[in-house]
Tab-separated table of C-alpha atoms in Angstrom:
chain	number	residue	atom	x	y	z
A	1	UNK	CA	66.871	218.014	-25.131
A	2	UNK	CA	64.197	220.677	-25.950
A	3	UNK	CA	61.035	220.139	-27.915
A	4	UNK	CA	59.723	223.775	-29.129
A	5	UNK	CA	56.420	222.297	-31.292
A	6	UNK	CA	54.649	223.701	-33.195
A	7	UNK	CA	53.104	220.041	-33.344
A	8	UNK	CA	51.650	220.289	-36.521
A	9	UNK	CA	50.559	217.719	-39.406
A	10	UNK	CA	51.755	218.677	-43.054
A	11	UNK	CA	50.931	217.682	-46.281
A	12	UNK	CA	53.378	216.634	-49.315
A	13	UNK	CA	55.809	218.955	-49.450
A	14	UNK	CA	58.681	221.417	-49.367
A	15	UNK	CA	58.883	223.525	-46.158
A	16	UNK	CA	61.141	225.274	-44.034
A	17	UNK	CA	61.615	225.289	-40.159
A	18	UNK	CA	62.325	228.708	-38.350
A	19	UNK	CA	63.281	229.256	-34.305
A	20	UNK	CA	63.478	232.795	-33.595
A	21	UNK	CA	65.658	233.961	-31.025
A	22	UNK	CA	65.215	237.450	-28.362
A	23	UNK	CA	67.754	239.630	-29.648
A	24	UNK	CA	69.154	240.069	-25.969
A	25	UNK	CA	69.922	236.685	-25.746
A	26	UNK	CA	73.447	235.361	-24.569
A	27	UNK	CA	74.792	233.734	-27.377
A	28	UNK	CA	77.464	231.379	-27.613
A	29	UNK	CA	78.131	227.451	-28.343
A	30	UNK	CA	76.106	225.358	-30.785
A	31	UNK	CA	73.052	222.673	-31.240
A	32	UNK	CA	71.680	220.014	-33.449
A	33	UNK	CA	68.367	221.082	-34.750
A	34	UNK	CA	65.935	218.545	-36.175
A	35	UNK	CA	62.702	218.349	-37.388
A	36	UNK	CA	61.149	215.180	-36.663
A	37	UNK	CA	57.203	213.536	-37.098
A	38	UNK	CA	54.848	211.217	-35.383
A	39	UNK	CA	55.815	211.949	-31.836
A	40	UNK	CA	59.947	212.141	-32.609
A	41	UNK	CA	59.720	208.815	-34.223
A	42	UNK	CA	60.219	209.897	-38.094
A	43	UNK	CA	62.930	212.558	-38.081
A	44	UNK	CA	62.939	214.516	-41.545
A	45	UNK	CA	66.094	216.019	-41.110
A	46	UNK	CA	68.853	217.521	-38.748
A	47	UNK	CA	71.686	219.888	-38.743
A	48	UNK	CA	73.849	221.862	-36.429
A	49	UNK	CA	73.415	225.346	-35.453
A	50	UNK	CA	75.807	227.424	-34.065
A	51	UNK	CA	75.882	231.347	-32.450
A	52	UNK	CA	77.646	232.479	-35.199
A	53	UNK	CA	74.745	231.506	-37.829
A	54	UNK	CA	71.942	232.241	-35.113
A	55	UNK	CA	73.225	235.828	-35.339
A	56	UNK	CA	74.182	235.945	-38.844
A	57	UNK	CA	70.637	235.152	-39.528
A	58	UNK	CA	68.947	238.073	-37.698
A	59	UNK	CA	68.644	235.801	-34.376
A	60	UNK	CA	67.121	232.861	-36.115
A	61	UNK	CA	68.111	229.144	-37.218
A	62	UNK	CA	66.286	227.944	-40.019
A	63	UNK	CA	66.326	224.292	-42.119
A	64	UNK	CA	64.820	223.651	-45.206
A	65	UNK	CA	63.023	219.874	-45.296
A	66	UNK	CA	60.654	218.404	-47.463
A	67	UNK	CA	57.526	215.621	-46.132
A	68	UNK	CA	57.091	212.875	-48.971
A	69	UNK	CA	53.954	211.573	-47.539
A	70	UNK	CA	51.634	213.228	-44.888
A	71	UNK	CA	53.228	213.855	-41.659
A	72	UNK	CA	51.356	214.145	-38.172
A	73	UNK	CA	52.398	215.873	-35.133
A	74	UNK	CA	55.469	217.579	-36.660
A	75	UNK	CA	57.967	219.381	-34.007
A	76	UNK	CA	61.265	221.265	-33.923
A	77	UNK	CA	63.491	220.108	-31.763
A	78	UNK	CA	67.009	221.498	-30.302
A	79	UNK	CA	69.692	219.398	-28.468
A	80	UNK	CA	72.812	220.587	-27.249
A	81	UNK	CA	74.427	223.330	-25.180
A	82	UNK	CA	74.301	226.022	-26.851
A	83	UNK	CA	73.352	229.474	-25.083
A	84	UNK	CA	70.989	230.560	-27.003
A	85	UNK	CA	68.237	227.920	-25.877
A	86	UNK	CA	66.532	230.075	-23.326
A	87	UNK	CA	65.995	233.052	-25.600
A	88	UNK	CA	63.251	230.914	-28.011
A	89	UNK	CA	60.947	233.385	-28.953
A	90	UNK	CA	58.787	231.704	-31.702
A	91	UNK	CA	59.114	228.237	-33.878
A	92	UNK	CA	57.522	228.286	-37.546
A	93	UNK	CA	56.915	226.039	-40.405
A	94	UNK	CA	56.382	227.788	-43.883
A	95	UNK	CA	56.467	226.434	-46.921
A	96	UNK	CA	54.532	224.623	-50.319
A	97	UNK	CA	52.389	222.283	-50.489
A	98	UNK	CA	52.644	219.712	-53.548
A	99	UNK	CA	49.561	219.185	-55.736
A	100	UNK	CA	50.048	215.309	-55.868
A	101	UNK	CA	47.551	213.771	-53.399
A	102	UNK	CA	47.768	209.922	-54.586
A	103	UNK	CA	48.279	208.499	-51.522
A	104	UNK	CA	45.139	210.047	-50.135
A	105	UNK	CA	41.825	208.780	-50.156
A	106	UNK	CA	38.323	209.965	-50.381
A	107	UNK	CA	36.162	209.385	-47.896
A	108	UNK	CA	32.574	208.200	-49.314
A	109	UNK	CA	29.243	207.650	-46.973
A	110	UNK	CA	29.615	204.318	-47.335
A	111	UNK	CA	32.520	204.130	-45.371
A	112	UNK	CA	30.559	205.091	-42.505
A	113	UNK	CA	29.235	202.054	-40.225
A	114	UNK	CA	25.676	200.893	-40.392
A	115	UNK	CA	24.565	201.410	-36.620
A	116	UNK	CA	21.574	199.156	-36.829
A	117	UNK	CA	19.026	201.463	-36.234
A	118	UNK	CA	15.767	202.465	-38.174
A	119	UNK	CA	16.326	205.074	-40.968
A	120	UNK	CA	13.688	207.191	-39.690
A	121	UNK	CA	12.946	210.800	-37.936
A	122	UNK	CA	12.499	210.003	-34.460
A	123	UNK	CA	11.564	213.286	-31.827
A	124	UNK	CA	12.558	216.102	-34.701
A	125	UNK	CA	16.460	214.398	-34.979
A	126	UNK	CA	17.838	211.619	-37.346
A	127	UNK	CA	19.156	208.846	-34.865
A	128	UNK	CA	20.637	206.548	-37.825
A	129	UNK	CA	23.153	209.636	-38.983
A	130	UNK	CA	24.004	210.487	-35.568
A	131	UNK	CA	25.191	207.004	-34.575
A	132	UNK	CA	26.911	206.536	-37.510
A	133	UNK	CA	29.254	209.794	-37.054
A	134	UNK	CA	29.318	209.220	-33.008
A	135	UNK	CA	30.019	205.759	-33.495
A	136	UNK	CA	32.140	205.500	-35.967
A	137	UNK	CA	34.134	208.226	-34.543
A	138	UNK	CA	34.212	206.694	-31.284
A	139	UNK	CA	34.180	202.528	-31.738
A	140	UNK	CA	36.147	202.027	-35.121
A	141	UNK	CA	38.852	203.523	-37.224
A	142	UNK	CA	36.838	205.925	-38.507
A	143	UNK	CA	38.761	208.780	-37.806
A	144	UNK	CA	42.283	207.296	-39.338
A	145	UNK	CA	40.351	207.075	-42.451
A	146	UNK	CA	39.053	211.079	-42.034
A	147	UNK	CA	42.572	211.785	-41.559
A	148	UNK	CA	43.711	210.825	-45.120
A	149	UNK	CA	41.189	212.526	-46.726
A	150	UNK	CA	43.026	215.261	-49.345
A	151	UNK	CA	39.846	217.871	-48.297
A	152	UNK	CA	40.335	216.639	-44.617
A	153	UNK	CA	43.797	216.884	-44.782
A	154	UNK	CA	44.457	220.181	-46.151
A	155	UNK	CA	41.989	221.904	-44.311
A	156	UNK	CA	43.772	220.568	-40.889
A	157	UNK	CA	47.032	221.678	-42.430
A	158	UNK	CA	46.018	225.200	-43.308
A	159	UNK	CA	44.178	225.395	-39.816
A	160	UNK	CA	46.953	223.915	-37.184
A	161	UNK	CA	48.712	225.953	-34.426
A	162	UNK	CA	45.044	227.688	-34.239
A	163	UNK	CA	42.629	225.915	-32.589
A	164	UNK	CA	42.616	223.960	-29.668
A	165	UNK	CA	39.455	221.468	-30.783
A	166	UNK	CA	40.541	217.923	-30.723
A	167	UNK	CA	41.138	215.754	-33.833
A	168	UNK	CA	37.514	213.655	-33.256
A	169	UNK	CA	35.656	217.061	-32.913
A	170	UNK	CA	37.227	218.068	-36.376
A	171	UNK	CA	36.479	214.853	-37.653
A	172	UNK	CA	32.692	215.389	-36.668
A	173	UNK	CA	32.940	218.974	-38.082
A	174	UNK	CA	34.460	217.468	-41.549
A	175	UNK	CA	31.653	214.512	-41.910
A	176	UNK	CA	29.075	216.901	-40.774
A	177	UNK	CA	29.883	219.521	-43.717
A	178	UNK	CA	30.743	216.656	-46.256
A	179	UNK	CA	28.043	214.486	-46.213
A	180	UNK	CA	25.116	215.770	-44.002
A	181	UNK	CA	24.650	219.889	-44.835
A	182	UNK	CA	24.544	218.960	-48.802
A	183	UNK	CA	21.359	217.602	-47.912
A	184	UNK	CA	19.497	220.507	-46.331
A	185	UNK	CA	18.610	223.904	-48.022
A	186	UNK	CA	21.369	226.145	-48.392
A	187	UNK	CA	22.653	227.661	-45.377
A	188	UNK	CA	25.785	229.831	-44.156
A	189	UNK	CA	28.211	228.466	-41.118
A	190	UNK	CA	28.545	230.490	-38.160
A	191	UNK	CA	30.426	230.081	-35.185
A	192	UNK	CA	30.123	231.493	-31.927
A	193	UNK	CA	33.653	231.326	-30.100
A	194	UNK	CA	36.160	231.717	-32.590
A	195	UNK	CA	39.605	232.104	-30.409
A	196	UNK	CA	42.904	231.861	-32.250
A	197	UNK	CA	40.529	231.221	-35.840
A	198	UNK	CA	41.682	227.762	-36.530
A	199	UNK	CA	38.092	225.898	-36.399
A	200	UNK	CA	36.540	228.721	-38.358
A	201	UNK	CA	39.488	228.256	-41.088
A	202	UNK	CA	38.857	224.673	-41.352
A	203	UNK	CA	35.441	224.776	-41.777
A	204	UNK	CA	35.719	227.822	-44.381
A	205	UNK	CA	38.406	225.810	-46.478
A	206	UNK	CA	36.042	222.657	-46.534
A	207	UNK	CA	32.782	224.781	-47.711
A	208	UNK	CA	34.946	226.512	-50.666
A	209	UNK	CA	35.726	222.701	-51.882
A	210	UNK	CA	32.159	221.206	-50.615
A	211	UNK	CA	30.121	223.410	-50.209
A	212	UNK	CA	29.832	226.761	-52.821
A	213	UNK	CA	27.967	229.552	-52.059
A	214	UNK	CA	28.202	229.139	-47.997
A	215	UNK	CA	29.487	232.026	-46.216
A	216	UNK	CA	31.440	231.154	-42.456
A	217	UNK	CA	31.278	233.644	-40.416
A	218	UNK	CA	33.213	233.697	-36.823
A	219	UNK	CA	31.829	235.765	-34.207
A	220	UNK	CA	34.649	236.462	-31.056
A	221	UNK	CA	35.457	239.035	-28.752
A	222	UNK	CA	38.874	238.343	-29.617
A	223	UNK	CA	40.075	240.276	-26.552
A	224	UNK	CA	39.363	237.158	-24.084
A	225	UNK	CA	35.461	235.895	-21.946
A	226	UNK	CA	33.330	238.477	-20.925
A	227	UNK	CA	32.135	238.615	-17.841
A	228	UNK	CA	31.133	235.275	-16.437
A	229	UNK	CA	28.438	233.840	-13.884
A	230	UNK	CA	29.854	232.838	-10.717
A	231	UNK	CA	27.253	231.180	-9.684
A	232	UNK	CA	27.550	228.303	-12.532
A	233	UNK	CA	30.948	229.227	-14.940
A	234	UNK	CA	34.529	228.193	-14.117
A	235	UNK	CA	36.119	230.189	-16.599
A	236	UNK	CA	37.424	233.745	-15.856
A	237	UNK	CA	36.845	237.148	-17.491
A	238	UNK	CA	39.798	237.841	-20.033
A	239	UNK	CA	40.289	234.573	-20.624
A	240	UNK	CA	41.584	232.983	-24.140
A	241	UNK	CA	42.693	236.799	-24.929
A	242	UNK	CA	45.663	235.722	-26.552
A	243	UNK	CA	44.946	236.325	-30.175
A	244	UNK	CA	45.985	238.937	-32.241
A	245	UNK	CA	42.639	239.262	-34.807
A	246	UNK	CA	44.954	241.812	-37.427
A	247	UNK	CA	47.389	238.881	-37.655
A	248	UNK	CA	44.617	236.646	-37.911
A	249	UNK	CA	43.047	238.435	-41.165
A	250	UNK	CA	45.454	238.916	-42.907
A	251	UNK	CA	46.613	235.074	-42.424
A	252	UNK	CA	42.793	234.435	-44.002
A	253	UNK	CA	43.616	236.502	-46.805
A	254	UNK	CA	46.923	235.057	-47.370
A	255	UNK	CA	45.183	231.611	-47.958
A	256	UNK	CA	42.480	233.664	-50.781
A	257	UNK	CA	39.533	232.305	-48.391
A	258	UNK	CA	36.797	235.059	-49.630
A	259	UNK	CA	34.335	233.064	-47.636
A	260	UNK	CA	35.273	233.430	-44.563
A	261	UNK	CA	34.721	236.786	-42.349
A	262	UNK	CA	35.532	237.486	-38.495
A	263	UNK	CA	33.213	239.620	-36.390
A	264	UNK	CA	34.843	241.169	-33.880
A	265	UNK	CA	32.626	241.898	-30.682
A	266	UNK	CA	30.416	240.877	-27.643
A	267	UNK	CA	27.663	238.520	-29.266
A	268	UNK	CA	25.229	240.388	-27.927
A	269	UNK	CA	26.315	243.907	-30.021
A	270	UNK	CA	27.171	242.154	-33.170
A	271	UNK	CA	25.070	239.247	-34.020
A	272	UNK	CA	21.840	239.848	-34.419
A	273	UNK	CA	22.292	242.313	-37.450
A	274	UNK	CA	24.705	240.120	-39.258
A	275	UNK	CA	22.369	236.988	-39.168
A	276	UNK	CA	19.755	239.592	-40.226
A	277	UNK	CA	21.686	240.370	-43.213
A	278	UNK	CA	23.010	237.025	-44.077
A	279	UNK	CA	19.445	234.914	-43.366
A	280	UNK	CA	19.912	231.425	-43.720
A	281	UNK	CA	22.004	229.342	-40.999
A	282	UNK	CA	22.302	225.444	-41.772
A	283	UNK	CA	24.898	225.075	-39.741
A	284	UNK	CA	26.143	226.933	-35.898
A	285	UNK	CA	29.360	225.622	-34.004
A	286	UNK	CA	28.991	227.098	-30.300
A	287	UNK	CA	32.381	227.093	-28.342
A	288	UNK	CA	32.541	229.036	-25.984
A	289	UNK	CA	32.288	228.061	-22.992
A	290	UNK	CA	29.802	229.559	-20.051
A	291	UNK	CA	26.376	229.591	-19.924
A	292	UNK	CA	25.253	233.038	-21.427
A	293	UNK	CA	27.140	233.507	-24.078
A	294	UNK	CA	26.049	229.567	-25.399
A	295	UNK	CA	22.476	230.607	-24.798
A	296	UNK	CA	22.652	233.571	-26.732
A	297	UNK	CA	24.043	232.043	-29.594
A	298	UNK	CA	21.344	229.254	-29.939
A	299	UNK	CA	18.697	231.929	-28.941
A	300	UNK	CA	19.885	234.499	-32.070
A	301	UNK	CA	20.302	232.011	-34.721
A	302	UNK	CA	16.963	229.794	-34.245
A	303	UNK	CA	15.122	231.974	-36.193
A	304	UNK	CA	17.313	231.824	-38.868
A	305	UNK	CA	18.247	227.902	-38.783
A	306	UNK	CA	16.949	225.724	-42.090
A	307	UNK	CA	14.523	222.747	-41.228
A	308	UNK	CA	16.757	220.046	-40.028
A	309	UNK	CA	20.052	222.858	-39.397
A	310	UNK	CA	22.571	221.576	-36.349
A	311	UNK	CA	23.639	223.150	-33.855
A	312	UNK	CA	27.182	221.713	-32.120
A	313	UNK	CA	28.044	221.844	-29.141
A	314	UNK	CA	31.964	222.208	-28.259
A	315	UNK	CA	32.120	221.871	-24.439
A	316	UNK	CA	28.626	220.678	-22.440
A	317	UNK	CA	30.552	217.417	-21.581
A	318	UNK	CA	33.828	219.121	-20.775
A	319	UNK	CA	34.677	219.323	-16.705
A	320	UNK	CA	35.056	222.844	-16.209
A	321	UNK	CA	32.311	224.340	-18.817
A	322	UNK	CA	28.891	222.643	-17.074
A	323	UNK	CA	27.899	226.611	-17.385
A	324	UNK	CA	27.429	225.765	-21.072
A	325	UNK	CA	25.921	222.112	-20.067
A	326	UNK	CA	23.205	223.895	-18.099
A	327	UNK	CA	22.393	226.306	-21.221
A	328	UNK	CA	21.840	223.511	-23.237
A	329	UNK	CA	19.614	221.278	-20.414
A	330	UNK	CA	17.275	224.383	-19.411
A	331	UNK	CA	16.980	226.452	-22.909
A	332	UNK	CA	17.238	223.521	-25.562
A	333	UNK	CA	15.723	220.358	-23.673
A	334	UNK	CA	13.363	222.032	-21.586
A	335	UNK	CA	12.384	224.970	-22.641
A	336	UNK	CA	12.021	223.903	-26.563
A	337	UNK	CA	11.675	220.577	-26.204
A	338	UNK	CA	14.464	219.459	-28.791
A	339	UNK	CA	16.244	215.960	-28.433
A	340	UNK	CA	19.858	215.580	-29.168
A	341	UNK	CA	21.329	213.556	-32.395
A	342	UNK	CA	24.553	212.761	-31.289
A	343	UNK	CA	26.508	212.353	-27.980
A	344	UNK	CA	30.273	212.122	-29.069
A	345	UNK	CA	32.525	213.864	-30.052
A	346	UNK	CA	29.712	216.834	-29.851
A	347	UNK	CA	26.526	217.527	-28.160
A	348	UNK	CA	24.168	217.534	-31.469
A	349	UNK	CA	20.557	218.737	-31.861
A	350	UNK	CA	18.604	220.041	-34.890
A	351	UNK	CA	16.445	222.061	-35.997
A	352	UNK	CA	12.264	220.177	-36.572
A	353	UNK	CA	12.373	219.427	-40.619
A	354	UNK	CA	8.951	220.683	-40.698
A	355	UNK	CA	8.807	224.824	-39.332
């Protein structure tokens, strides 16, 4: 057996499965290809494929299937001896999503546990919010109930095979924009760290439902790390270069997301004169990973951060980024004296509510 991925969740409806093959692959014999959910343990359908149809179909096999109900973790699979197995090249899903979204349901704020903590502003941060999102994320079911969300679900749809941020950072990211920015002035998104797109996707599909008006803007080499700091970062120059930022755009526009832009560059050349222009920040997701590049991108959008605005932290608590840990100890704690809101799944501070 051969799984192939792309190990992604899909909404209602009618889609169709595609394994391309390297033209200069052998091929000869057949397979059963199926398309299965939850790990392998809902299979949505299954058919043979042999070299004759692989080549018939411009070195591909394709199967048309159709998800009734939300489906997590979906994955193509081939079995068998055919030849042609070694030459995978890509696996896709494409398809339709259906309208219908009765068996999803709204998350409301009251869904949210009560932490048993004053409602007050304690050290410039509000404790009561941040327990309730860092517990509830991390002690109850919280996050099976983010995942049925239609806003939830559809953004993680449009957004998967994109971003490597784990399903309790994305719930964070959803309760953060769905409940918590609509109560500070108006402010764009930006995040510093962008990658493959997906996180910046996800967050630009929620604001266009939540959240009108509010620009997300994703700022990224997207040729791989700059250079790094021995001395305290793990990660290597060129790293994460793997993205292809034409593809990427015109994927955005393919979804009609006007709200979202890419900025292509160092941080350092780019930023500065796009926060300029824009103004307003209520919200900055830093991801990326070594100690320079996370200082910079707290340092450049303070001025520009609404009383009470967050800043998230991706990776201080993640083994090989404590580059990024140490930006936020010495710059944040120290230096400006902030207090964090929330421990898990993100390192969460805020701007003071009263500049």
């Amino acid at each position: 057996m051969a799984l192939y991925g792309p190990y992604i969740d899909l909404l209602p409806g009618r889609y169709e499965a595609v394994i391309r093959f390297d033209p200069d692959t052998p091929c000869g014999g057949r397979a059963m290809m199926d398309v299965c959910a939850t790990a392998g343990a809902q299979r949505l359908t299954s058919q043979f494929v042999t070299a004759h149809g692989i080549i018939s179909a411009g070195m591909s096999a394709r199967l048309e299937f159709s998800c009734p109900r939300p489906s997590r973790s979906v994955e193509v699979r081939l079995f068998g001896n055919g030849t042609f197995s070694a030459g995978i090249t890509a696996v896709e899903i494409n398809g339709e999503i259906d309208d219908s979204t009765a068996e999803f349901q709204s998350l409301r704020l009251c869904d949210l546990p009560d932490p048993g903590v004053e409602r007050s502003i304690r050290k410039g941060r509000n404790l009561y919010e941040g327990y309730q999102r860092g517990i509830g994320l991390q002690f109850s079911n919280l996050g099976a109930r983010i995942a049925v969300d239609p806003d939830f679900y559809r953004a993680r749809a449009l957004a998967a095979g994109r971003t490597i941020i784990g399903d309790a950072s994305l719930w964070n990211i959803f309760l953060l924009l769905k409940f918590f920015l609509p109560r500070l002035s108006v402010g764009n998104i930006v995040e510093f760290g962008s990658y493959r797109g997906g996180s910046a996707i996800f967050m630009a599909v929620l604001a266009e439902r939540l959240l009108p008006g509010v620009e997300v803007i994703g700022f990224d080499t997207f040729r791989g790390m700059p250079a790094t700091d021995r001395a305290v970062d793990a990660h290597q120059p060129g790293g994460f270069s793997d993205v292809d930022i034409t593809e990427l755009r015109e994927y955005v526009q393919s979804l009609g997301l006007q709200n979202l832009t890419f900025v292509q560059g160092d941080f350092e050349e780019t930023a500065s004169a796009v926060l300029r222009q824009r103004r307003n920040v209520a919200f900055c997701h830093i991801d990326c990973d070594i100690r320079s590049a996370v200082e910079y991108a707290y340092d450049v959008t303070r001025p520009y951060m609404v009383p009470g605005g967050y800043w998230v932290f991706d990776d201080p608590f993640t083994a090989d980024c404590i580059g990024a840990a140490e930006a936020v100890e010495d710059i944040l704690i120290k230096r400006d004296g902030l207090n964090s809101e929330q421990l898990y799944p993100h390192y969460v501070f805020r701007e003071p509510f009263e500049k």
